[in-house]
Coordinates of C-alpha atoms in Angstrom, one line a residue:
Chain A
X30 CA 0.0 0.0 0.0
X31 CA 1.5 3.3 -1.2
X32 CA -1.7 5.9 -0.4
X33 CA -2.5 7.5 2.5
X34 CA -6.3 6.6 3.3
X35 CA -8.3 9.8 5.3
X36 CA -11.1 9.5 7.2
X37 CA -13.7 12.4 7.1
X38 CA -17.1 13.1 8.3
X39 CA -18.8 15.8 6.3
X40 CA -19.9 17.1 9.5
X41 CA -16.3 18.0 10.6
X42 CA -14.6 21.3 10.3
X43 CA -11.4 19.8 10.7
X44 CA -12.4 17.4 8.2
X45 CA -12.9 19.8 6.1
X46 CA -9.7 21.7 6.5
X47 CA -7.8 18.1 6.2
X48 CA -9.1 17.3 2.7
X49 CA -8.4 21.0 1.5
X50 CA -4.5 20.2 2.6
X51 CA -4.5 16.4 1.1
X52 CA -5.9 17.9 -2.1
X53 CA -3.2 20.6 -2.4
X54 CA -0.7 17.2 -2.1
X55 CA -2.3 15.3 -4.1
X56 CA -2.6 17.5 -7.2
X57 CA 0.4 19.4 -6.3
X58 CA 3.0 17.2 -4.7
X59 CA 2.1 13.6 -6.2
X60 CA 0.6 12.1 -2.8
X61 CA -1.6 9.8 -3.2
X62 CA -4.9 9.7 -1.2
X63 CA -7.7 7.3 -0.5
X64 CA -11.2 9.0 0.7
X65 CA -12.6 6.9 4.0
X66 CA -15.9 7.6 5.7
X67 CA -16.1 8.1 9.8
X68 CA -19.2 9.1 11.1
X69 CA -19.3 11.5 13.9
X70 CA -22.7 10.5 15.1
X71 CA -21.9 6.8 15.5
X72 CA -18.5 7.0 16.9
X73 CA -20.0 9.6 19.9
X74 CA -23.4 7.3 19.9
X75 CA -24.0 6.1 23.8
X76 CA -24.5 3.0 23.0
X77 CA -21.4 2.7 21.6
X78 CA -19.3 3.8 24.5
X79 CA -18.2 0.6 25.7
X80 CA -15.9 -0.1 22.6
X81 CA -14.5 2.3 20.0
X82 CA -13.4 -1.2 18.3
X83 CA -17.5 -2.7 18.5
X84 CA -20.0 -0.4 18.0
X85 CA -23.2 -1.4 18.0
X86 CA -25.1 1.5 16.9
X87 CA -24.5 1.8 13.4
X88 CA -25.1 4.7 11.1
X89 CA -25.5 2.2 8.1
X90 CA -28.5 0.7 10.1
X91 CA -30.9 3.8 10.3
X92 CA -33.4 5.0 8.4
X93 CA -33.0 8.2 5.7
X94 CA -34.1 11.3 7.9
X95 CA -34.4 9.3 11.1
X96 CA -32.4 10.7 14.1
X97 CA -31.3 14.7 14.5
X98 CA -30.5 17.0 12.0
X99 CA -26.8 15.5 12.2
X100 CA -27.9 12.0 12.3
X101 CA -29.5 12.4 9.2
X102 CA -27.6 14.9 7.0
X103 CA -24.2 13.1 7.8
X104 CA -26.0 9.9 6.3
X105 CA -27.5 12.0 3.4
X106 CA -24.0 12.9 2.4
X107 CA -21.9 9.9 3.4
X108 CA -24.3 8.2 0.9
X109 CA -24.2 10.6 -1.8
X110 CA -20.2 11.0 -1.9
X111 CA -20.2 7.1 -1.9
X112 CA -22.7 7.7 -5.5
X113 CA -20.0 10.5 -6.5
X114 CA -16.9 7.8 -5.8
X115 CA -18.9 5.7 -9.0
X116 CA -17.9 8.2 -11.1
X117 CA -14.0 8.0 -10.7
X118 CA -11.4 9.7 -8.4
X119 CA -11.2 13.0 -10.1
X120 CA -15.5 13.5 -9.4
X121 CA -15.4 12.3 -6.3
X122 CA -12.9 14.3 -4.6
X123 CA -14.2 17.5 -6.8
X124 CA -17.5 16.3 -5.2
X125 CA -16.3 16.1 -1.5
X126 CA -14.7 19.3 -1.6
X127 CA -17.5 21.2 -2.9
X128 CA -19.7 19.6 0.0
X129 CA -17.7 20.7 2.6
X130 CA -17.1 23.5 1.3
X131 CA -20.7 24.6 1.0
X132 CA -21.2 22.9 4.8
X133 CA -18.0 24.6 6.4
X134 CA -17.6 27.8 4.4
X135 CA -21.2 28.5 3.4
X136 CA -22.9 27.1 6.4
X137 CA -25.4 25.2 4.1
X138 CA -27.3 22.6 6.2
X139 CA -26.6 18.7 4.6
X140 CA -29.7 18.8 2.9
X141 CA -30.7 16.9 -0.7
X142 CA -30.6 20.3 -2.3
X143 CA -27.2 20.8 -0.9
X144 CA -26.3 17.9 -1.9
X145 CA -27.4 18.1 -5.8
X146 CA -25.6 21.4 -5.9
X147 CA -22.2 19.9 -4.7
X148 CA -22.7 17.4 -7.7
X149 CA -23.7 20.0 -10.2
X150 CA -20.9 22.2 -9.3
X151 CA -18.5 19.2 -8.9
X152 CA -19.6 18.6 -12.4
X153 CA -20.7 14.8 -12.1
X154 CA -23.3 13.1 -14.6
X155 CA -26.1 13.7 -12.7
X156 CA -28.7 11.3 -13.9
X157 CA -25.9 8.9 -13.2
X158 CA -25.3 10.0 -9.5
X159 CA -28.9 9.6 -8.6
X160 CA -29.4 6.7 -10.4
X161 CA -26.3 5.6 -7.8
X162 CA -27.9 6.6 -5.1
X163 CA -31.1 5.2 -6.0
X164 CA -29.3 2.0 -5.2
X165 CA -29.2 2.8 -1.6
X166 CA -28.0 -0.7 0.0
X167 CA -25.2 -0.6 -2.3
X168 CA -24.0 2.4 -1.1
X169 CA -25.1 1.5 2.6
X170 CA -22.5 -1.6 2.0
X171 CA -19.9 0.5 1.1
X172 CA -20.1 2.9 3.7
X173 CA -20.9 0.4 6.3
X174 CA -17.3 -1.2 5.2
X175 CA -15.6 2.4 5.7
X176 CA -17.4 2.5 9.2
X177 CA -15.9 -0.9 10.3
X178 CA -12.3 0.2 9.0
X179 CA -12.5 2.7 11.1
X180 CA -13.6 1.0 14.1
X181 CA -11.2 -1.9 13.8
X182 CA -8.3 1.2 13.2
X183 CA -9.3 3.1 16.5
X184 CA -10.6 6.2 14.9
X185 CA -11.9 8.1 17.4
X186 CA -12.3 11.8 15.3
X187 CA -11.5 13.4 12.1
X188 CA -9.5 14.0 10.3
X189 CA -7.6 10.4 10.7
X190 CA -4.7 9.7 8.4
X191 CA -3.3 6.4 8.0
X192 CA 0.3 6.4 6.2
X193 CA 1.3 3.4 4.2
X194 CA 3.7 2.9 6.9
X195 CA 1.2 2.2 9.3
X196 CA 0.8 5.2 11.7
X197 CA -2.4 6.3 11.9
X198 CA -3.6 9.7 13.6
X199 CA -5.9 12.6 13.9
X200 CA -4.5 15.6 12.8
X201 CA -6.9 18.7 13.8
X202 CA -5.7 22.2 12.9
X203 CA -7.5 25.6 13.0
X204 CA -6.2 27.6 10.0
X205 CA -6.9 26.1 5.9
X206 CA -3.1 25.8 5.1
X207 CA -1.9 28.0 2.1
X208 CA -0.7 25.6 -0.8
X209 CA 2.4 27.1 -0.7
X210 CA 3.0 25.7 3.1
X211 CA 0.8 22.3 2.5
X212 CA 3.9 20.0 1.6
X213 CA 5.7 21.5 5.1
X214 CA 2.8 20.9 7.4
X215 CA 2.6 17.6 5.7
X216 CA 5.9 16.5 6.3
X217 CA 5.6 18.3 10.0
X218 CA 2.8 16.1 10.7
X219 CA 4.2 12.8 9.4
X220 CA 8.0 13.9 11.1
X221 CA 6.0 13.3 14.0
X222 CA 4.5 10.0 13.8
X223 CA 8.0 8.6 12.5
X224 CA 9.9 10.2 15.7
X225 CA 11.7 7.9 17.4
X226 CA 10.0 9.0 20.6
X227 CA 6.6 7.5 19.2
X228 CA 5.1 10.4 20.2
X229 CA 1.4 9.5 21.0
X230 CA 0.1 12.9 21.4
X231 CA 0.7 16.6 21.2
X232 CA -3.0 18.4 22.1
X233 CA -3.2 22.1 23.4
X234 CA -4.3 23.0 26.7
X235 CA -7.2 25.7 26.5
X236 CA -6.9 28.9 28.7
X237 CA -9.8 29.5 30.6
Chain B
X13 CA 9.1 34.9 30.6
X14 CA 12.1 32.9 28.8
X15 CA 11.8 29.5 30.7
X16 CA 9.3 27.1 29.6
X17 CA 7.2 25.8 32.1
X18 CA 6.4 22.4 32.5
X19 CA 3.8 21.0 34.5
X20 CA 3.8 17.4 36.0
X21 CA 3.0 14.5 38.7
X22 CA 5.1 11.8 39.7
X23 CA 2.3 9.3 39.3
X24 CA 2.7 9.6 35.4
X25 CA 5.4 8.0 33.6
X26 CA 5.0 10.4 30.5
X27 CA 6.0 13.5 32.9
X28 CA 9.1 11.8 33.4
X29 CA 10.3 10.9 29.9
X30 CA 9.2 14.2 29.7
X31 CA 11.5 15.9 32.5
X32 CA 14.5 13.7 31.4
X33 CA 14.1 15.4 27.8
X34 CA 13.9 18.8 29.6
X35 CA 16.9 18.2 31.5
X36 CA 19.2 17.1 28.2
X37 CA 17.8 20.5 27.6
X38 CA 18.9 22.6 29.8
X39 CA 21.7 21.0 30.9
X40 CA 23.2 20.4 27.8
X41 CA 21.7 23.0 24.9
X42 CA 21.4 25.8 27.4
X43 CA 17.0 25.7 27.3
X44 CA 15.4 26.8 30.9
X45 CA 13.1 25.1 32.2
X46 CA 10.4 25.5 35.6
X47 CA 9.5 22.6 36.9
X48 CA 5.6 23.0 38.4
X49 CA 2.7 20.4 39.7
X50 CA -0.2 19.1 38.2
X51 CA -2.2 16.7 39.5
X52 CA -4.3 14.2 37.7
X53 CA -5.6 12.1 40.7
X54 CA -7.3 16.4 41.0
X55 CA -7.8 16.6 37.4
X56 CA -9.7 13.2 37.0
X57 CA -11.7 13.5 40.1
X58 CA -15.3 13.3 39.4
X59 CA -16.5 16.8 41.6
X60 CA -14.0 18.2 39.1
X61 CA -15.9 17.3 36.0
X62 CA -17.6 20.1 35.4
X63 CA -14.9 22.2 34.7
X64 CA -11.1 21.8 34.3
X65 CA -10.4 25.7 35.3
X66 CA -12.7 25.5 37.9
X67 CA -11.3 22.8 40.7
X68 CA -14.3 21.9 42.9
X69 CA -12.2 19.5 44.9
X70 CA -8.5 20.2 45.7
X71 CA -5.6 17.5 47.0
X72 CA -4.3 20.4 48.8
X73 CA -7.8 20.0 51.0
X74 CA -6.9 16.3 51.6
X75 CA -4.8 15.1 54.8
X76 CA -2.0 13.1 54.8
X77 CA -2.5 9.4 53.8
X78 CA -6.1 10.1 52.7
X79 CA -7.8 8.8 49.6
X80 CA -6.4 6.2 47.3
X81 CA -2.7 5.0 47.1
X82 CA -2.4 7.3 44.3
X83 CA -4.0 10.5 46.0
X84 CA -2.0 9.9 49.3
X85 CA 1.3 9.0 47.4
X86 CA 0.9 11.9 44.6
X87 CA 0.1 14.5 47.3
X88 CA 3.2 13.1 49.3
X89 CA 5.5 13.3 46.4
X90 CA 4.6 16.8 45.6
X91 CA 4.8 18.1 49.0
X92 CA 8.3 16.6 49.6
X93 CA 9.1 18.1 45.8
X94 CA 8.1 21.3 47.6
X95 CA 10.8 21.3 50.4
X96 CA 13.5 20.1 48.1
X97 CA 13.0 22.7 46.2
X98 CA 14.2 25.0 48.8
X99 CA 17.8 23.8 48.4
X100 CA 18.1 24.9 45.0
X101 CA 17.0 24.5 41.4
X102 CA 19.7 22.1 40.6
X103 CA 19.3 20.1 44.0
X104 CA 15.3 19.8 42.6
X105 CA 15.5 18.6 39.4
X106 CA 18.3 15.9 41.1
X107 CA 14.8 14.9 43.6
X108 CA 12.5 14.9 41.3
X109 CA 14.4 12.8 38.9
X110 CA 15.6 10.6 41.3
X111 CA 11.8 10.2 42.5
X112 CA 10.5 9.8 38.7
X113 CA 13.0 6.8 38.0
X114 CA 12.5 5.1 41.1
X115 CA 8.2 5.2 40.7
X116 CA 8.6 4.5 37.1
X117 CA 12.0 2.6 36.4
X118 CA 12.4 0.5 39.5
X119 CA 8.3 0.4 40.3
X120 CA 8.7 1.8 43.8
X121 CA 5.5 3.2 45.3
X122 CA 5.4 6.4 46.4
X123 CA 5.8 6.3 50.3
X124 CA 7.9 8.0 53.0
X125 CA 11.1 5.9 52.6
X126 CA 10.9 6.3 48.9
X127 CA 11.1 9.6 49.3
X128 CA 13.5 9.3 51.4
X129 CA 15.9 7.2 49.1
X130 CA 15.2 10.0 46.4
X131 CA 16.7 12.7 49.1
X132 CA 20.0 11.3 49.5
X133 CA 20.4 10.0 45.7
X134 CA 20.0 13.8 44.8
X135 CA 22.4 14.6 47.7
X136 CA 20.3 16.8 49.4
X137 CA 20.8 18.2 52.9
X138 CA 18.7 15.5 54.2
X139 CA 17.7 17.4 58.0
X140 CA 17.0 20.8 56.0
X141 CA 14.3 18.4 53.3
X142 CA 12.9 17.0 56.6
X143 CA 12.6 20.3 58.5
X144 CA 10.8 22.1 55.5
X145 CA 8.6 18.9 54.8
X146 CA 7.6 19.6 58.8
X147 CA 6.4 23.4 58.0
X148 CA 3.3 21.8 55.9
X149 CA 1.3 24.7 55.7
X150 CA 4.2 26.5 53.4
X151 CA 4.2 23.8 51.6
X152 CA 1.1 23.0 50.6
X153 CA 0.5 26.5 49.7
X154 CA 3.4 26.3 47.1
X155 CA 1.4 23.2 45.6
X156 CA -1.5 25.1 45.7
X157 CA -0.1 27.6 43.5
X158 CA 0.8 25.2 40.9
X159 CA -2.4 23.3 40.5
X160 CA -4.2 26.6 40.4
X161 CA -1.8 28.3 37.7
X162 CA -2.4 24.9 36.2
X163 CA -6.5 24.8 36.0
X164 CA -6.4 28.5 34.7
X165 CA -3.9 26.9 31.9
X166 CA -6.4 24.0 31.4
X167 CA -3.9 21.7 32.2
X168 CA -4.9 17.8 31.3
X169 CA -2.6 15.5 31.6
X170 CA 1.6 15.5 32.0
X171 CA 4.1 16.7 30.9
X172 CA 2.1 20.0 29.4
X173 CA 4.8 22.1 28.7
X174 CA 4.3 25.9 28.3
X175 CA 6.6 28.1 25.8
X176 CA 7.5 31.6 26.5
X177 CA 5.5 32.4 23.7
X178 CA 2.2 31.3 25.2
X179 CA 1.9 28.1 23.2
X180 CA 1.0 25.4 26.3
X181 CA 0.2 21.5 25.1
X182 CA 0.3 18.1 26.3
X183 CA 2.8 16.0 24.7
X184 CA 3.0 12.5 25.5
X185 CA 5.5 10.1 23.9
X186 CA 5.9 6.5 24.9
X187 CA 10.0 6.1 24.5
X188 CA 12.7 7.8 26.1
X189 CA 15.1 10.1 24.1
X190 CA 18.5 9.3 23.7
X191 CA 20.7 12.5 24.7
X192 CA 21.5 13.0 21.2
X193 CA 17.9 13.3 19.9
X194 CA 16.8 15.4 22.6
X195 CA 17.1 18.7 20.7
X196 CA 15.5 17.5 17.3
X197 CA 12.5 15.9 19.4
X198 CA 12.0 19.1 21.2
X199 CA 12.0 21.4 17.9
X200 CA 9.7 19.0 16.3
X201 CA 7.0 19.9 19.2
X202 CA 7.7 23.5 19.3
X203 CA 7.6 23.6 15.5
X204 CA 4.1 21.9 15.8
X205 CA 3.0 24.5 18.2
X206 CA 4.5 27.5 16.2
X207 CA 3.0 26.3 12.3
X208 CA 0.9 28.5 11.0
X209 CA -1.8 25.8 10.8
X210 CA -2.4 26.2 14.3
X211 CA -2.5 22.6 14.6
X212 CA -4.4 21.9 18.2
X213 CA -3.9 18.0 17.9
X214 CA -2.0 15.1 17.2
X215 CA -3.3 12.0 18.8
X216 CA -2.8 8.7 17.4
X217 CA -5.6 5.6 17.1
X218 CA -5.2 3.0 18.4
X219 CA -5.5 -0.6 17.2
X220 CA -8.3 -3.1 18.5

C-alpha cells in the first residue's frame, strides 16, 4: 500500500480543512490519497461507549431522515459521496470538496438540495449520480465497510490519516493551510508519527 | 518569561520521559526550564468534571494518607518536591528525577522511605528536606499555586509544557530520548505549536 487513506465526516470542520490540505498534495505534490468515511454521530453514539473497536449503533443501520439534523444529513451525504466515488477519483474528490465547502464555508445545512448542488458544481453526470444513489444498499454496503475500517483502526475523530507505513492519527488544525506551506505541514505532521519518541500525542491545553 | 514551564505529577510515567528530555535541555543545549505540579488524581476527580479551570475539589484540601494509594502517594510526592526545592533548582531537578525513575524505572510506590531514598540520591541536605517537609502549611500552599496556575492553563494531563510564547500543550511520547535526539525531538514539538496551521492535535488511534 502506497496511499494515505483519510477519514472524514462531512460534518467536521477539521475534516474539512484536512481534505483541502490532502488535495493541495495530491494535485500538487504527487501524494496519493484514498477518501474513507467516519461518522461522527456513531462513533459519539451512547450506545457505543463501551468499545470504540465494536459499535453497536451503526449509522449504516438507520433510516434516511431518522435521528437529528446531524444523524440524518451526515448519512445524506456519506451516501451521496459514496454515489459520486462511481464516477472515478477526479469526481469524487471534486464532489467532497465542494460539499464541505458549502457545509464549512457556506454554512449550508446537509440537505438533498445541498447535496445536488455539490454534484452539479462538482460537475458529475447527474442522472448517473442519482441513479447511484437510488441503489441505496449498495451504497449503505460500502459505507458500512468504511465504518468498520474505522472501528477496527481506532478512529476516534476526524480528520484520521493512515500512512502506508502504518501510523495512523488525527490531525486537527485551526487555520486552511496555504498551498504554498501544504507539503511542510505535511511533512511536520508525518515527522512526528515517524519520531523515534513514538510520540502518541501533542494536544493544546485551553486557557480559561 | 524565557523559561518554559512544564507542568507534571510523579504518578505519570510520561512526565518523566518528559522531565528527562527537559533536563538534556537545559543542561546540555542551554534551554530553561520551571519545573511545576499538576495533578491528575485532581484533574480526574469526578467533583471536578464540570470544569477543568474550575477545581471543585483540591488535593491540597486532603490530609495526609487520605484517599487512594495514588492520591496519598501523589500528594506526598509533591509536598516533599516542595521542600526540596528549597535547596536549589539544581538540587530539585536531582529529587525529582531521582523520584520519577525510582516510581517509574524500578516500580517503587510512592511512600515515606521512597522519598527518602530519592533525598540522599539527589544529595540533598537530608535534616534541611525533613525540616521544610515539617512546616506543611508552606508547603502546601506552594502546591497550591501550581495546581491553580495549572486549572487556569487548562492543564490535562503531564508533561504539558508551556513556551514563553504562550503556546502550552500536552505532549505524551511512549519512548525515552537518547541525549542526542533530545534537541531534534524538542524542535519537532515546538515547530508543531509555532505552524501557522495552528494545529491543536496530534493524537494517534489506536488498534483493537
Amino acid at each position: 500500500m502506497t496511499s494515505t487513506a483519510v477519514y472524514f465526516d462531512f460534518l467536521c470542520p477539521y475534516a474539512w480543512r484536512g481534505l483541502e490540505l490532502a488535495d493541495v498534495l495530491r494535485r500538487e505534490h504527487g501524494l496519493t490519497f484514498v477518501l474513507r468515511h467516519f461518522s461522527l454521530v456513531q462513533g459519539n453514539h451512547p450506545d457505543n461507549a463501551q468499545s470504540r473497536h465494536v459499535p453497536v449503533w451503526w449509522l449504516t443501520d438507520q433510516g434516511a431522515g431518522e435521528g437529528s439534523e446531524a444523524q440524518a444529513g451526515s448519512l445524506r451525504a456519506f451516501l451521496a459521496d459514496q454515489a459520486a466515488a462511481r464516477q472515478g477519483e477526479d469526481a469524487r474528490w471534486a464532489f467532497a470538496l465542494a460539499l464541505l465547502r458549502a457545509r464549512h464555508q457556506d454554512r449550508a445545512e446537509l440537505t438533498p438540495d445541498t447535496l445536488r448542488a455539490a454534484a452539479g458544481q462538482a460537475g458529475l453526470d447527474l442522472s448517473r449520480f442519482e441513479a447511484d444513489l437510488q441503489d441505496d444498499a449498495a451504497r449503505r454496503a460500502e459505507l458500512r465497510d468504511d465504518l468498520a475500517a474505522a472501528a477496527e483502526l481506532g478512529v476516534f475523530g476526524t480528520p484520521t490519516f493512515v500512512l502506508p507505513e502504518g501510523h495512523a492519527a488525527y490531525f486537527r488544525f485551526a487555520n486552511l493551510v496555504p498551498a504554498g506551506q501544504a507539503l511542510e505541514t505535511w511533512k511536520l505532521y508525518v515527522s512526528v508519527l515517524e519520531s523515534g519518541a513514538r510520540i502518541e500525542t501533542i494536544k493544546r491545553a485551553k486557557r480559561a
